[in-house]
Amino acid sequence: MTKDNIFSIPQKKVEDFSFDKKVVAVFPDMIKRSVPGYENVIIMSGLFAERFARPDSNVYDLGCSLGATTLAMRSRISAPGVKIIAVDNSPDMIESCREILASDNGMAPVELLLDDIRNIDFQNNSLTALNFTLQFLPPGDREPLLKRIYDSMPPGAALILSEKITFSEKRNSELFMDIYHSWKAHNGYSEMEIRQKRTALENVLIPDTIPQHTARLEKIGFKRCELWFQCFNFMSMAAFK
Ligand code: GEK
């Protein structure tokens, strides 16, 4: 695994974060050291897929990056006729993801799309995973996307929504952010790396609170929304139609 040291050199002006070749080259190390619980969320996405992927339906992995969620789901799906549709709008991610998928011998076919998740015509959708992706959409685009996902689902279908979050109580936001940064330092990131990455993400990743997520999902029509994972300012929810 190539070590992430992208932000280890002082930068005069920290540019907005983008999922380019440099990030792709270190992505597995970056996400493992930057998202608490990431590996669990991925494994559990496979367990959701085992239960919710219905015969002859589509399963979506939106913002698939290098295909970690797709591979976890693929390894668990046994229902016949399931296709996984994995989407990312970073050409560098998709190129590397294609190579990774080619060396996997899972059964379910995977359609890999280089596209914006806002452009996808969702069909026959038994399960959608949005693992740490919705947070990168402009806030006003989040509800319309979730509504289109909901509309493409039969009753009983599921959504996995994993996100970085913030808190309505300012002191809690600061506390959890601070503990989160201590965890990053524990994982070997320097104070400068943590600071520069934070600046790079400032305009790019806009977190919501758990009540905002829940209210939006319920407004759209999802019947049961459950928080099934949380660690500091990261969480994963499951919502069912
Ligand atoms: C994993 N789910 O390993 N359309 C398509 N893709 C997008 C868009 C968009 N509008 N915006 C961002 N992305 C993955 C991890 S990473 C999370 C997801 C992170 C893509 C972006 O290119 C990147 O690959 C991914 O969403 C977010 O389980 O790095 O914190």
Coordinates of N, CA and C and ligand atoms in Angstrom, one line a residue:
M1 N 0.9 -1.2 0.0 CA 0.0 0.0 0.0 C 0.9 1.2 0.0
T2 N 0.8 2.1 -1.0 CA 1.6 3.3 -1.1 C 1.2 4.3 0.0
K3 N 2.2 4.8 0.7 CA 1.9 5.7 1.9 C 1.4 7.1 1.4
D4 N 0.4 7.6 2.0 CA -0.2 8.9 1.7 C 0.7 10.0 2.4
N5 N 1.5 10.7 1.5 CA 2.2 11.9 2.1 C 2.0 13.1 1.3
I6 N 0.8 13.2 0.7 CA 0.4 14.3 -0.2 C 0.5 15.7 0.5
F7 N 0.1 15.7 1.7 CA 0.1 17.0 2.4 C 1.3 17.2 3.4
S8 N 2.4 16.4 3.1 CA 3.5 16.5 4.1 C 4.5 17.6 3.7
I9 N 4.3 18.2 2.5 CA 5.2 19.3 2.1 C 4.4 20.6 2.3
P10 N 5.0 21.6 2.9 CA 4.2 22.9 3.1 C 3.8 23.5 1.8
Q11 N 2.6 23.9 1.6 CA 2.1 24.5 0.4 C 1.8 26.0 0.6
K12 N 2.2 26.8 -0.3 CA 2.0 28.3 -0.2 C 0.5 28.5 -0.1
K13 N -0.2 27.9 -1.1 CA -1.7 28.0 -1.2 C -2.2 26.6 -1.3
V14 N -3.0 26.2 -0.3 CA -3.6 24.8 -0.4 C -4.7 24.8 -1.3
E15 N -4.6 24.1 -2.4 CA -5.7 24.0 -3.4 C -6.8 23.1 -2.9
D16 N -8.0 23.3 -3.5 CA -9.2 22.4 -3.1 C -8.8 21.0 -3.4
F17 N -9.3 20.1 -2.6 CA -9.0 18.7 -2.8 C -9.7 18.1 -4.0
S18 N -8.9 17.3 -4.8 CA -9.6 16.6 -5.9 C -9.1 15.2 -6.1
F19 N -9.9 14.4 -6.6 CA -9.6 12.9 -6.7 C -8.8 12.7 -8.0
D20 N -7.5 13.2 -8.0 CA -6.7 13.1 -9.2 C -5.7 11.9 -9.0
K21 N -4.8 11.8 -10.0 CA -3.8 10.7 -10.0 C -3.0 10.5 -8.7
K22 N -2.6 11.7 -8.2 CA -1.8 11.7 -6.9 C -2.6 11.0 -5.8
V23 N -3.9 11.4 -5.7 CA -4.7 10.8 -4.6 C -5.0 9.3 -4.9
V24 N -5.3 9.0 -6.2 CA -5.6 7.6 -6.5 C -4.4 6.7 -6.1
A25 N -3.2 7.2 -6.3 CA -2.0 6.4 -6.0 C -1.9 6.0 -4.6
V26 N -2.4 6.8 -3.7 CA -2.3 6.5 -2.2 C -3.6 6.3 -1.6
F27 N -4.7 6.2 -2.4 CA -6.1 6.2 -1.8 C -6.3 5.2 -0.7
P28 N -5.9 3.9 -0.9 CA -6.3 2.9 0.1 C -5.6 3.3 1.5
D29 N -4.4 3.8 1.5 CA -3.7 4.2 2.7 C -4.4 5.4 3.3
M30 N -4.7 6.4 2.4 CA -5.3 7.6 2.8 C -6.7 7.4 3.5
I31 N -7.5 6.6 2.9 CA -8.9 6.4 3.5 C -8.8 5.6 4.7
K32 N -7.9 4.6 4.8 CA -7.8 3.8 6.0 C -7.3 4.6 7.2
R33 N -6.4 5.6 6.9 CA -5.9 6.4 8.0 C -6.7 7.7 8.3
S34 N -7.7 7.9 7.4 CA -8.5 9.2 7.6 C -10.0 9.0 7.9
V35 N -10.5 7.8 7.7 CA -11.9 7.5 8.0 C -12.0 6.4 9.1
P36 N -12.3 6.8 10.3 CA -12.4 5.8 11.4 C -13.5 4.8 11.0
G37 N -13.2 3.5 11.1 CA -14.2 2.5 10.9 C -14.4 2.2 9.4
Y38 N -13.6 2.8 8.5 CA -13.8 2.6 7.1 C -13.9 1.1 6.7
E39 N -13.0 0.3 7.2 CA -12.9 -1.1 6.8 C -14.2 -1.8 7.3
N40 N -14.7 -1.5 8.5 CA -15.9 -2.1 9.0 C -17.1 -1.8 8.1
V41 N -17.2 -0.5 7.7 CA -18.3 0.0 6.9 C -18.3 -0.8 5.6
I42 N -17.1 -1.0 5.0 CA -17.0 -1.7 3.7 C -17.5 -3.2 3.9
I43 N -17.0 -3.8 4.9 CA -17.4 -5.2 5.2 C -18.9 -5.3 5.4
M44 N -19.4 -4.4 6.2 CA -20.8 -4.5 6.5 C -21.7 -4.2 5.3
S45 N -21.2 -3.4 4.3 CA -21.9 -3.1 3.1 C -22.1 -4.5 2.4
G46 N -21.1 -5.3 2.4 CA -21.2 -6.7 1.8 C -22.3 -7.5 2.5
L47 N -22.4 -7.3 3.8 CA -23.5 -8.1 4.6 C -24.9 -7.5 4.2
F48 N -25.0 -6.2 4.0 CA -26.3 -5.7 3.5 C -26.6 -6.2 2.2
A49 N -25.6 -6.3 1.3 CA -25.8 -6.8 -0.1 C -26.3 -8.2 -0.1
E50 N -25.7 -9.0 0.8 CA -26.1 -10.4 0.9 C -27.7 -10.5 1.2
R51 N -28.2 -9.6 2.0 CA -29.6 -9.6 2.3 C -30.5 -8.9 1.4
F52 N -30.0 -7.8 0.8 CA -31.0 -6.9 0.1 C -30.9 -7.0 -1.4
A53 N -29.8 -7.5 -1.9 CA -29.7 -7.7 -3.4 C -30.7 -8.7 -3.8
R54 N -31.7 -8.2 -4.6 CA -32.8 -9.2 -5.0 C -32.5 -9.8 -6.3
P55 N -33.0 -11.0 -6.6 CA -32.8 -11.6 -7.9 C -33.2 -10.6 -9.0
D56 N -32.4 -10.6 -10.1 CA -32.7 -9.8 -11.2 C -32.9 -8.3 -10.9
S57 N -32.0 -7.7 -10.1 CA -32.1 -6.3 -9.8 C -30.7 -5.7 -9.9
N58 N -30.7 -4.4 -9.8 CA -29.4 -3.6 -9.8 C -29.1 -3.2 -8.4
V59 N -27.8 -3.2 -8.1 CA -27.2 -2.7 -6.9 C -26.2 -1.6 -7.3
Y60 N -26.4 -0.5 -6.6 CA -25.5 0.7 -7.0 C -24.5 1.0 -5.9
D61 N -23.3 1.3 -6.4 CA -22.2 1.8 -5.6 C -21.8 3.2 -6.1
L62 N -22.3 4.2 -5.4 CA -22.1 5.6 -5.9 C -20.9 6.3 -5.3
G63 N -20.0 6.7 -6.1 CA -18.7 7.2 -5.7 C -17.9 6.1 -5.3
C64 N -17.7 5.2 -6.3 CA -17.1 3.8 -6.0 C -15.6 3.9 -5.7
S65 N -14.9 5.0 -6.1 CA -13.4 5.1 -5.9 C -12.8 3.9 -6.6
L66 N -12.0 3.1 -5.7 CA -11.3 2.0 -6.3 C -12.1 0.7 -6.1
G67 N -13.4 0.8 -5.8 CA -14.2 -0.4 -5.9 C -14.3 -1.2 -4.6
A68 N -13.9 -0.6 -3.5 CA -13.9 -1.4 -2.2 C -15.3 -1.9 -1.9
T69 N -16.3 -1.0 -1.9 CA -17.6 -1.4 -1.6 C -18.2 -2.4 -2.6
T70 N -17.9 -2.1 -3.9 CA -18.4 -3.1 -4.9 C -17.8 -4.5 -4.7
L71 N -16.5 -4.6 -4.4 CA -15.9 -5.9 -4.2 C -16.5 -6.6 -3.0
A72 N -16.7 -5.8 -1.9 CA -17.3 -6.4 -0.7 C -18.7 -6.9 -1.0
M73 N -19.5 -6.1 -1.7 CA -20.9 -6.6 -2.1 C -20.8 -7.8 -3.0
R74 N -19.9 -7.7 -4.0 CA -19.8 -8.8 -5.0 C -19.5 -10.1 -4.3
S75 N -18.6 -10.0 -3.3 CA -18.2 -11.3 -2.6 C -19.4 -11.9 -1.8
R76 N -20.4 -11.2 -1.6 CA -21.5 -11.7 -0.7 C -22.8 -11.9 -1.4
I77 N -22.9 -11.4 -2.7 CA -24.2 -11.5 -3.4 C -24.3 -12.9 -3.9
S78 N -25.4 -13.6 -3.6 CA -25.6 -14.9 -4.2 C -26.9 -15.0 -5.0
A79 N -27.8 -13.9 -4.9 CA -29.0 -13.9 -5.7 C -28.7 -13.9 -7.2
P80 N -29.4 -14.6 -8.0 CA -29.1 -14.7 -9.4 C -29.6 -13.4 -10.1
G81 N -28.9 -13.0 -11.2 CA -29.3 -11.9 -12.0 C -29.0 -10.5 -11.5
V82 N -28.2 -10.5 -10.5 CA -27.9 -9.1 -9.9 C -26.7 -8.5 -10.6
K83 N -26.9 -7.2 -11.0 CA -25.8 -6.5 -11.6 C -25.4 -5.3 -10.6
I84 N -24.1 -5.2 -10.4 CA -23.6 -4.0 -9.6 C -23.2 -2.9 -10.6
I85 N -23.8 -1.7 -10.3 CA -23.4 -0.6 -11.2 C -22.6 0.4 -10.3
A86 N -21.4 0.5 -10.6 CA -20.4 1.3 -9.8 C -20.1 2.6 -10.6
V87 N -20.2 3.7 -9.9 CA -20.1 5.0 -10.6 C -19.1 5.9 -9.9
D88 N -18.3 6.6 -10.6 CA -17.4 7.6 -10.1 C -17.1 8.7 -11.2
N89 N -17.0 9.9 -10.8 CA -16.7 10.9 -11.8 C -15.3 11.3 -11.9
S90 N -14.4 10.5 -11.2 CA -12.9 10.8 -11.4 C -12.4 9.8 -12.4
P91 N -11.9 10.3 -13.6 CA -11.3 9.4 -14.6 C -10.2 8.6 -14.0
D92 N -9.4 9.1 -13.1 CA -8.2 8.4 -12.6 C -8.7 7.3 -11.7
M93 N -9.7 7.6 -10.9 CA -10.3 6.5 -10.0 C -10.8 5.4 -10.9
I94 N -11.6 5.7 -11.9 CA -12.2 4.7 -12.7 C -11.2 3.8 -13.4
E95 N -10.1 4.5 -13.9 CA -9.1 3.7 -14.6 C -8.5 2.7 -13.7
S96 N -8.1 3.1 -12.5 CA -7.5 2.1 -11.5 C -8.5 1.1 -11.0
C97 N -9.8 1.6 -10.8 CA -10.8 0.7 -10.4 C -11.0 -0.5 -11.4
R98 N -11.0 -0.1 -12.7 CA -11.2 -1.1 -13.8 C -10.1 -2.2 -13.7
E99 N -8.9 -1.8 -13.4 CA -7.8 -2.8 -13.3 C -8.0 -3.7 -12.0
I100 N -8.4 -3.0 -10.9 CA -8.6 -3.8 -9.7 C -9.8 -4.8 -9.9
L101 N -10.8 -4.4 -10.6 CA -12.0 -5.3 -10.8 C -11.6 -6.4 -11.7
A102 N -10.7 -6.1 -12.7 CA -10.3 -7.2 -13.6 C -9.6 -8.3 -13.0
S103 N -9.0 -8.1 -11.8 CA -8.3 -9.1 -11.1 C -9.1 -9.8 -10.1
D104 N -10.4 -9.5 -10.0 CA -11.3 -10.1 -9.1 C -12.2 -11.1 -9.8
N105 N -12.4 -12.3 -9.2 CA -13.2 -13.2 -10.0 C -14.6 -13.5 -9.4
G106 N -15.2 -12.4 -8.8 CA -16.5 -12.5 -8.2 C -17.5 -12.8 -9.4
M107 N -18.7 -13.3 -9.0 CA -19.7 -13.8 -9.9 C -20.5 -12.7 -10.5
A108 N -21.0 -11.8 -9.7 CA -22.0 -10.8 -10.2 C -21.3 -9.8 -11.2
P109 N -21.9 -9.6 -12.3 CA -21.3 -8.6 -13.3 C -21.3 -7.2 -12.7
V110 N -20.2 -6.5 -13.1 CA -20.1 -5.1 -12.6 C -20.1 -4.2 -13.8
E111 N -20.9 -3.2 -13.8 CA -20.9 -2.2 -14.9 C -20.2 -0.9 -14.2
L112 N -19.1 -0.5 -14.8 CA -18.3 0.6 -14.2 C -18.6 1.8 -15.0
L113 N -19.1 2.9 -14.4 CA -19.4 4.1 -15.2 C -18.6 5.3 -14.7
L114 N -18.0 5.9 -15.7 CA -17.4 7.2 -15.4 C -18.4 8.3 -15.6
D115 N -19.0 8.7 -14.5 CA -20.1 9.7 -14.7 C -20.4 10.4 -13.3
D116 N -21.1 11.4 -13.4 CA -21.6 12.1 -12.2 C -22.8 11.3 -11.7
I117 N -22.8 11.1 -10.4 CA -23.9 10.3 -9.8 C -25.2 11.0 -10.0
R118 N -25.2 12.3 -10.2 CA -26.4 13.1 -10.4 C -27.0 12.8 -11.8
N119 N -26.2 12.2 -12.7 CA -26.7 11.9 -14.1 C -27.3 10.5 -14.2
I120 N -27.3 9.7 -13.2 CA -27.6 8.3 -13.4 C -29.1 8.1 -13.4
D121 N -29.5 7.3 -14.4 CA -31.0 6.9 -14.5 C -31.2 5.6 -13.7
F122 N -31.4 5.7 -12.4 CA -31.5 4.5 -11.6 C -32.7 3.7 -12.0
Q123 N -32.5 2.4 -12.0 CA -33.6 1.4 -12.4 C -33.6 0.2 -11.5
N124 N -34.7 -0.3 -11.1 CA -34.8 -1.6 -10.5 C -33.8 -1.8 -9.4
N125 N -33.8 -0.8 -8.5 CA -32.7 -0.6 -7.5 C -33.0 -1.3 -6.2
S126 N -32.4 -2.4 -5.9 CA -32.7 -3.1 -4.7 C -31.8 -2.6 -3.5
L127 N -30.6 -2.1 -3.9 CA -29.8 -1.6 -2.8 C -28.8 -0.6 -3.4
T128 N -28.7 0.5 -2.7 CA -27.7 1.6 -3.1 C -26.8 1.9 -1.9
A129 N -25.5 1.9 -2.2 CA -24.5 2.3 -1.2 C -23.9 3.6 -1.6
L130 N -24.0 4.6 -0.7 CA -23.4 5.9 -0.8 C -22.4 6.0 0.3
N131 N -21.3 5.4 0.1 CA -20.3 5.3 1.2 C -19.3 6.5 1.0
F132 N -19.5 7.6 1.9 CA -18.7 8.7 1.9 C -18.6 9.5 0.6
T133 N -19.7 9.7 0.0 CA -19.8 10.3 -1.3 C -20.8 11.5 -1.3
L134 N -22.0 11.3 -0.6 CA -23.0 12.4 -0.7 C -22.4 13.7 -0.1
Q135 N -21.5 13.6 0.8 CA -20.8 14.8 1.4 C -20.1 15.6 0.4
F136 N -19.8 15.1 -0.7 CA -19.1 15.9 -1.7 C -20.0 16.6 -2.7
L137 N -21.3 16.4 -2.6 CA -22.3 17.1 -3.5 C -22.6 18.4 -2.9
P138 N -22.9 19.4 -3.7 CA -23.4 20.7 -3.1 C -24.7 20.4 -2.3
P139 N -24.8 21.0 -1.1 CA -26.0 20.6 -0.3 C -27.3 20.6 -1.0
G140 N -27.5 21.5 -1.9 CA -28.8 21.6 -2.6 C -29.1 20.4 -3.5
D141 N -28.0 19.7 -3.9 CA -28.2 18.6 -4.8 C -28.4 17.2 -4.1
R142 N -28.4 17.3 -2.8 CA -28.4 16.0 -2.1 C -29.8 15.4 -2.1
E143 N -30.8 16.2 -1.7 CA -32.2 15.7 -1.6 C -32.7 15.2 -3.0
P144 N -32.5 16.0 -4.1 CA -33.0 15.5 -5.4 C -32.3 14.2 -5.8
L145 N -31.0 14.0 -5.5 CA -30.4 12.7 -5.8 C -31.1 11.5 -5.0
L146 N -31.2 11.8 -3.7 CA -31.8 10.7 -2.8 C -33.2 10.4 -3.2
K147 N -33.9 11.4 -3.7 CA -35.3 11.2 -4.1 C -35.4 10.3 -5.4
R148 N -34.4 10.6 -6.3 CA -34.4 9.7 -7.5 C -34.0 8.3 -7.2
I149 N -33.1 8.2 -6.2 CA -32.7 6.8 -5.7 C -34.0 6.1 -5.2
Y150 N -34.7 6.8 -4.3 CA -35.9 6.3 -3.6 C -36.9 5.9 -4.7
D151 N -37.1 6.8 -5.6 CA -38.2 6.5 -6.7 C -37.8 5.2 -7.5
S152 N -36.5 4.9 -7.6 CA -36.2 3.7 -8.4 C -36.2 2.4 -7.6
M153 N -36.6 2.5 -6.3 CA -36.6 1.3 -5.5 C -37.9 0.7 -5.3
P154 N -38.0 -0.7 -5.2 CA -39.3 -1.3 -4.8 C -39.4 -1.2 -3.3
P155 N -40.6 -1.4 -2.7 CA -40.7 -1.4 -1.3 C -39.8 -2.5 -0.7
G156 N -39.2 -2.1 0.4 CA -38.3 -3.1 1.1 C -36.8 -2.9 0.7
A157 N -36.6 -2.1 -0.3 CA -35.2 -1.9 -0.8 C -34.4 -1.0 0.3
A158 N -33.1 -1.0 0.2 CA -32.3 -0.4 1.2 C -31.3 0.6 0.6
L159 N -31.0 1.6 1.5 CA -29.9 2.5 1.2 C -28.9 2.5 2.3
I160 N -27.6 2.4 2.0 CA -26.6 2.6 3.0 C -26.0 4.0 2.8
L161 N -26.0 4.8 3.8 CA -25.5 6.1 3.7 C -24.4 6.4 4.7
S162 N -23.1 6.4 4.3 CA -22.0 6.6 5.2 C -21.4 8.0 5.0
E163 N -21.2 8.8 6.0 CA -20.8 10.2 5.9 C -19.9 10.7 7.0
K164 N -19.1 11.7 6.7 CA -18.5 12.5 7.7 C -19.7 13.4 8.2
I165 N -19.7 13.6 9.5 CA -20.9 14.4 10.0 C -20.4 15.6 10.9
T166 N -21.3 16.5 11.1 CA -21.0 17.6 12.1 C -22.1 17.5 13.2
F167 N -22.1 18.4 14.1 CA -23.1 18.4 15.2 C -23.7 19.7 15.4
S168 N -25.0 19.8 15.8 CA -25.6 21.1 16.0 C -25.0 21.8 17.2
E169 N -24.6 21.1 18.2 CA -23.9 21.7 19.3 C -22.5 22.0 19.0
K170 N -22.1 23.3 18.9 CA -20.8 23.7 18.4 C -19.6 23.0 19.2
R171 N -19.9 22.9 20.6 CA -18.8 22.3 21.4 C -18.6 20.9 21.1
N172 N -19.7 20.2 20.7 CA -19.5 18.8 20.4 C -18.7 18.6 19.0
S173 N -19.1 19.5 18.1 CA -18.4 19.5 16.8 C -16.9 19.7 17.0
E174 N -16.5 20.7 17.8 CA -15.1 21.0 18.1 C -14.4 19.8 18.8
L175 N -15.1 19.2 19.8 CA -14.6 18.1 20.6 C -14.3 16.9 19.7
F176 N -15.3 16.5 18.9 CA -15.1 15.3 18.1 C -14.1 15.6 16.9
M177 N -14.1 16.8 16.4 CA -13.1 17.1 15.4 C -11.7 17.0 16.0
D178 N -11.6 17.5 17.2 CA -10.3 17.4 17.9 C -9.8 16.0 18.2
I179 N -10.8 15.2 18.7 CA -10.4 13.8 18.9 C -10.1 13.1 17.6
Y180 N -10.9 13.4 16.6 CA -10.6 12.9 15.3 C -9.2 13.2 14.8
H181 N -8.8 14.5 15.0 CA -7.4 14.8 14.6 C -6.3 14.1 15.4
S182 N -6.6 13.9 16.7 CA -5.7 13.1 17.5 C -5.6 11.7 17.0
W183 N -6.7 11.1 16.5 CA -6.7 9.8 15.9 C -5.8 9.8 14.6
K184 N -5.9 10.9 13.8 CA -5.1 11.0 12.6 C -3.6 11.1 13.0
A185 N -3.3 11.8 14.0 CA -1.9 11.9 14.5 C -1.4 10.6 14.9
H186 N -2.3 9.8 15.6 CA -2.0 8.5 16.1 C -1.7 7.6 14.9
N187 N -2.3 7.9 13.7 CA -2.1 7.1 12.5 C -0.9 7.6 11.7
G188 N -0.1 8.5 12.3 CA 1.1 8.9 11.6 C 1.1 10.2 10.8
Y189 N -0.1 10.9 10.8 CA -0.1 12.2 10.1 C 0.4 13.3 11.0
S190 N 1.2 14.2 10.4 CA 1.8 15.3 11.2 C 0.7 16.4 11.3
E191 N 1.0 17.3 12.2 CA 0.1 18.4 12.5 C -0.1 19.2 11.2
M192 N 1.0 19.4 10.4 CA 0.9 20.1 9.1 C 0.0 19.4 8.1
E193 N 0.2 18.1 8.0 CA -0.6 17.3 7.1 C -2.1 17.4 7.4
I194 N -2.4 17.3 8.7 CA -3.8 17.3 9.2 C -4.4 18.7 8.8
R195 N -3.6 19.8 9.1 CA -4.1 21.1 8.8 C -4.3 21.4 7.4
Q196 N -3.3 21.0 6.5 CA -3.4 21.3 5.1 C -4.5 20.5 4.4
K197 N -4.7 19.2 4.9 CA -5.8 18.4 4.3 C -7.2 19.0 4.7
R198 N -7.2 19.5 6.0 CA -8.5 20.1 6.4 C -8.8 21.3 5.6
T199 N -7.8 22.2 5.2 CA -8.0 23.3 4.4 C -8.4 22.9 3.0
A200 N -7.8 21.9 2.5 CA -8.1 21.4 1.1 C -9.6 20.9 1.0
L201 N -10.1 20.4 2.1 CA -11.4 19.8 2.1 C -12.5 20.8 2.4
E202 N -12.1 22.0 2.9 CA -13.0 23.0 3.5 C -14.2 23.3 2.6
N203 N -13.9 23.6 1.3 CA -15.0 24.0 0.4 C -15.6 22.8 -0.4
V204 N -15.0 21.6 -0.2 CA -15.3 20.5 -1.0 C -16.2 19.5 -0.3
L205 N -15.9 19.3 1.0 CA -16.7 18.3 1.8 C -17.5 19.1 2.8
I206 N -18.8 19.1 2.6 CA -19.6 19.9 3.6 C -20.5 18.9 4.3
P207 N -20.2 18.7 5.6 CA -20.9 17.6 6.3 C -22.3 18.1 6.9
D208 N -23.2 17.2 7.0 CA -24.5 17.5 7.6 C -24.5 16.8 9.0
T209 N -25.5 17.2 9.8 CA -25.7 16.5 11.1 C -26.5 15.2 10.9
I210 N -26.5 14.4 11.9 CA -27.4 13.2 11.8 C -28.9 13.5 11.7
P211 N -29.4 14.5 12.5 CA -30.8 14.9 12.3 C -31.1 15.4 10.9
Q212 N -30.1 16.1 10.3 CA -30.4 16.6 8.9 C -30.5 15.4 8.0
H213 N -29.6 14.4 8.1 CA -29.7 13.2 7.3 C -31.0 12.5 7.5
T214 N -31.4 12.3 8.7 CA -32.6 11.5 9.0 C -33.8 12.3 8.5
A215 N -33.9 13.6 8.8 CA -35.1 14.4 8.3 C -35.2 14.3 6.8
R216 N -34.1 14.4 6.1 CA -34.1 14.4 4.6 C -34.6 13.1 4.1
L217 N -34.1 12.0 4.7 CA -34.5 10.7 4.2 C -36.0 10.4 4.5
E218 N -36.4 10.9 5.7 CA -37.8 10.6 6.1 C -38.8 11.5 5.2
K219 N -38.3 12.7 4.9 CA -39.1 13.6 4.0 C -39.3 12.9 2.6
I220 N -38.3 12.3 2.2 CA -38.3 11.7 0.8 C -39.3 10.5 0.9
G221 N -39.4 9.8 2.0 CA -40.3 8.7 2.2 C -39.7 7.4 2.7
F222 N -38.3 7.4 3.0 CA -37.8 6.2 3.6 C -38.4 6.0 4.9
K223 N -38.8 4.7 5.2 CA -39.7 4.4 6.3 C -38.9 4.3 7.6
R224 N -37.8 3.5 7.5 CA -37.0 3.2 8.7 C -35.6 3.7 8.5
C225 N -35.1 4.6 9.3 CA -33.7 5.0 9.1 C -33.0 4.7 10.4
E226 N -32.0 3.9 10.4 CA -31.3 3.5 11.6 C -29.8 3.8 11.4
L227 N -29.3 4.4 12.5 CA -27.8 4.6 12.6 C -27.2 3.3 13.0
W228 N -26.4 2.7 12.2 CA -25.8 1.4 12.7 C -24.3 1.5 13.0
F229 N -23.7 2.7 12.7 CA -22.3 2.8 13.0 C -22.0 4.3 13.2
Q230 N -21.2 4.6 14.3 CA -20.7 5.9 14.5 C -19.4 5.9 15.2
C231 N -18.5 6.7 14.7 CA -17.2 6.8 15.5 C -16.8 8.3 15.3
F232 N -16.8 9.0 16.4 CA -16.5 10.5 16.4 C -17.4 11.1 15.3
N233 N -16.8 11.8 14.3 CA -17.6 12.5 13.3 C -17.8 11.8 12.0
F234 N -17.9 10.5 12.1 CA -18.2 9.6 11.0 C -19.4 8.7 11.3
M235 N -20.2 8.4 10.4 CA -21.3 7.5 10.7 C -21.8 6.8 9.5
S236 N -22.6 5.7 9.7 CA -23.3 5.1 8.6 C -24.7 4.8 9.0
M237 N -25.6 5.0 8.1 CA -27.0 4.8 8.4 C -27.6 3.8 7.3
A238 N -28.6 3.1 7.7 CA -29.3 2.3 6.7 C -30.7 2.8 6.7
A239 N -31.3 3.0 5.5 CA -32.7 3.5 5.4 C -33.4 2.5 4.4
F240 N -34.7 2.3 4.8 CA -35.4 1.2 4.0 C -36.7 1.8 3.5
K241 N -37.0 1.4 2.3 CA -38.3 2.0 1.6 C -39.5 1.2 2.1
Ligands
GEK1 C1 -15.2 3.5 -0.9 N1 -17.2 4.8 -1.7 O1 -14.0 3.2 -1.0 N2 -20.3 11.9 -9.0 C2 -19.6 10.7 -9.0 N3 -18.6 10.5 -8.1 C3 -18.3 11.5 -7.2 C4 -19.0 12.7 -7.2 C5 -20.0 12.9 -8.1 N4 -20.8 14.0 -8.2 N5 -18.5 13.5 -6.2 C6 -17.5 12.7 -5.6 N6 -17.3 11.5 -6.2 C7 -15.7 4.8 -1.7 C8 -15.1 6.0 -1.1 S1 -14.5 8.6 -1.7 C9 -14.6 9.2 -0.1 C10 -15.7 7.2 -1.6 C11 -13.4 9.9 0.4 C12 -16.4 10.4 -5.9 C13 -14.9 10.9 -5.9 O2 -14.3 10.9 -7.1 C14 -14.4 9.8 -4.9 O3 -13.8 8.7 -5.6 C15 -15.6 9.3 -4.1 O4 -16.7 10.0 -4.7 C16 -15.5 9.7 -2.6 O5 -16.0 2.9 -0.3 O6 -12.4 9.9 -0.3 O7 -13.5 10.5 1.5

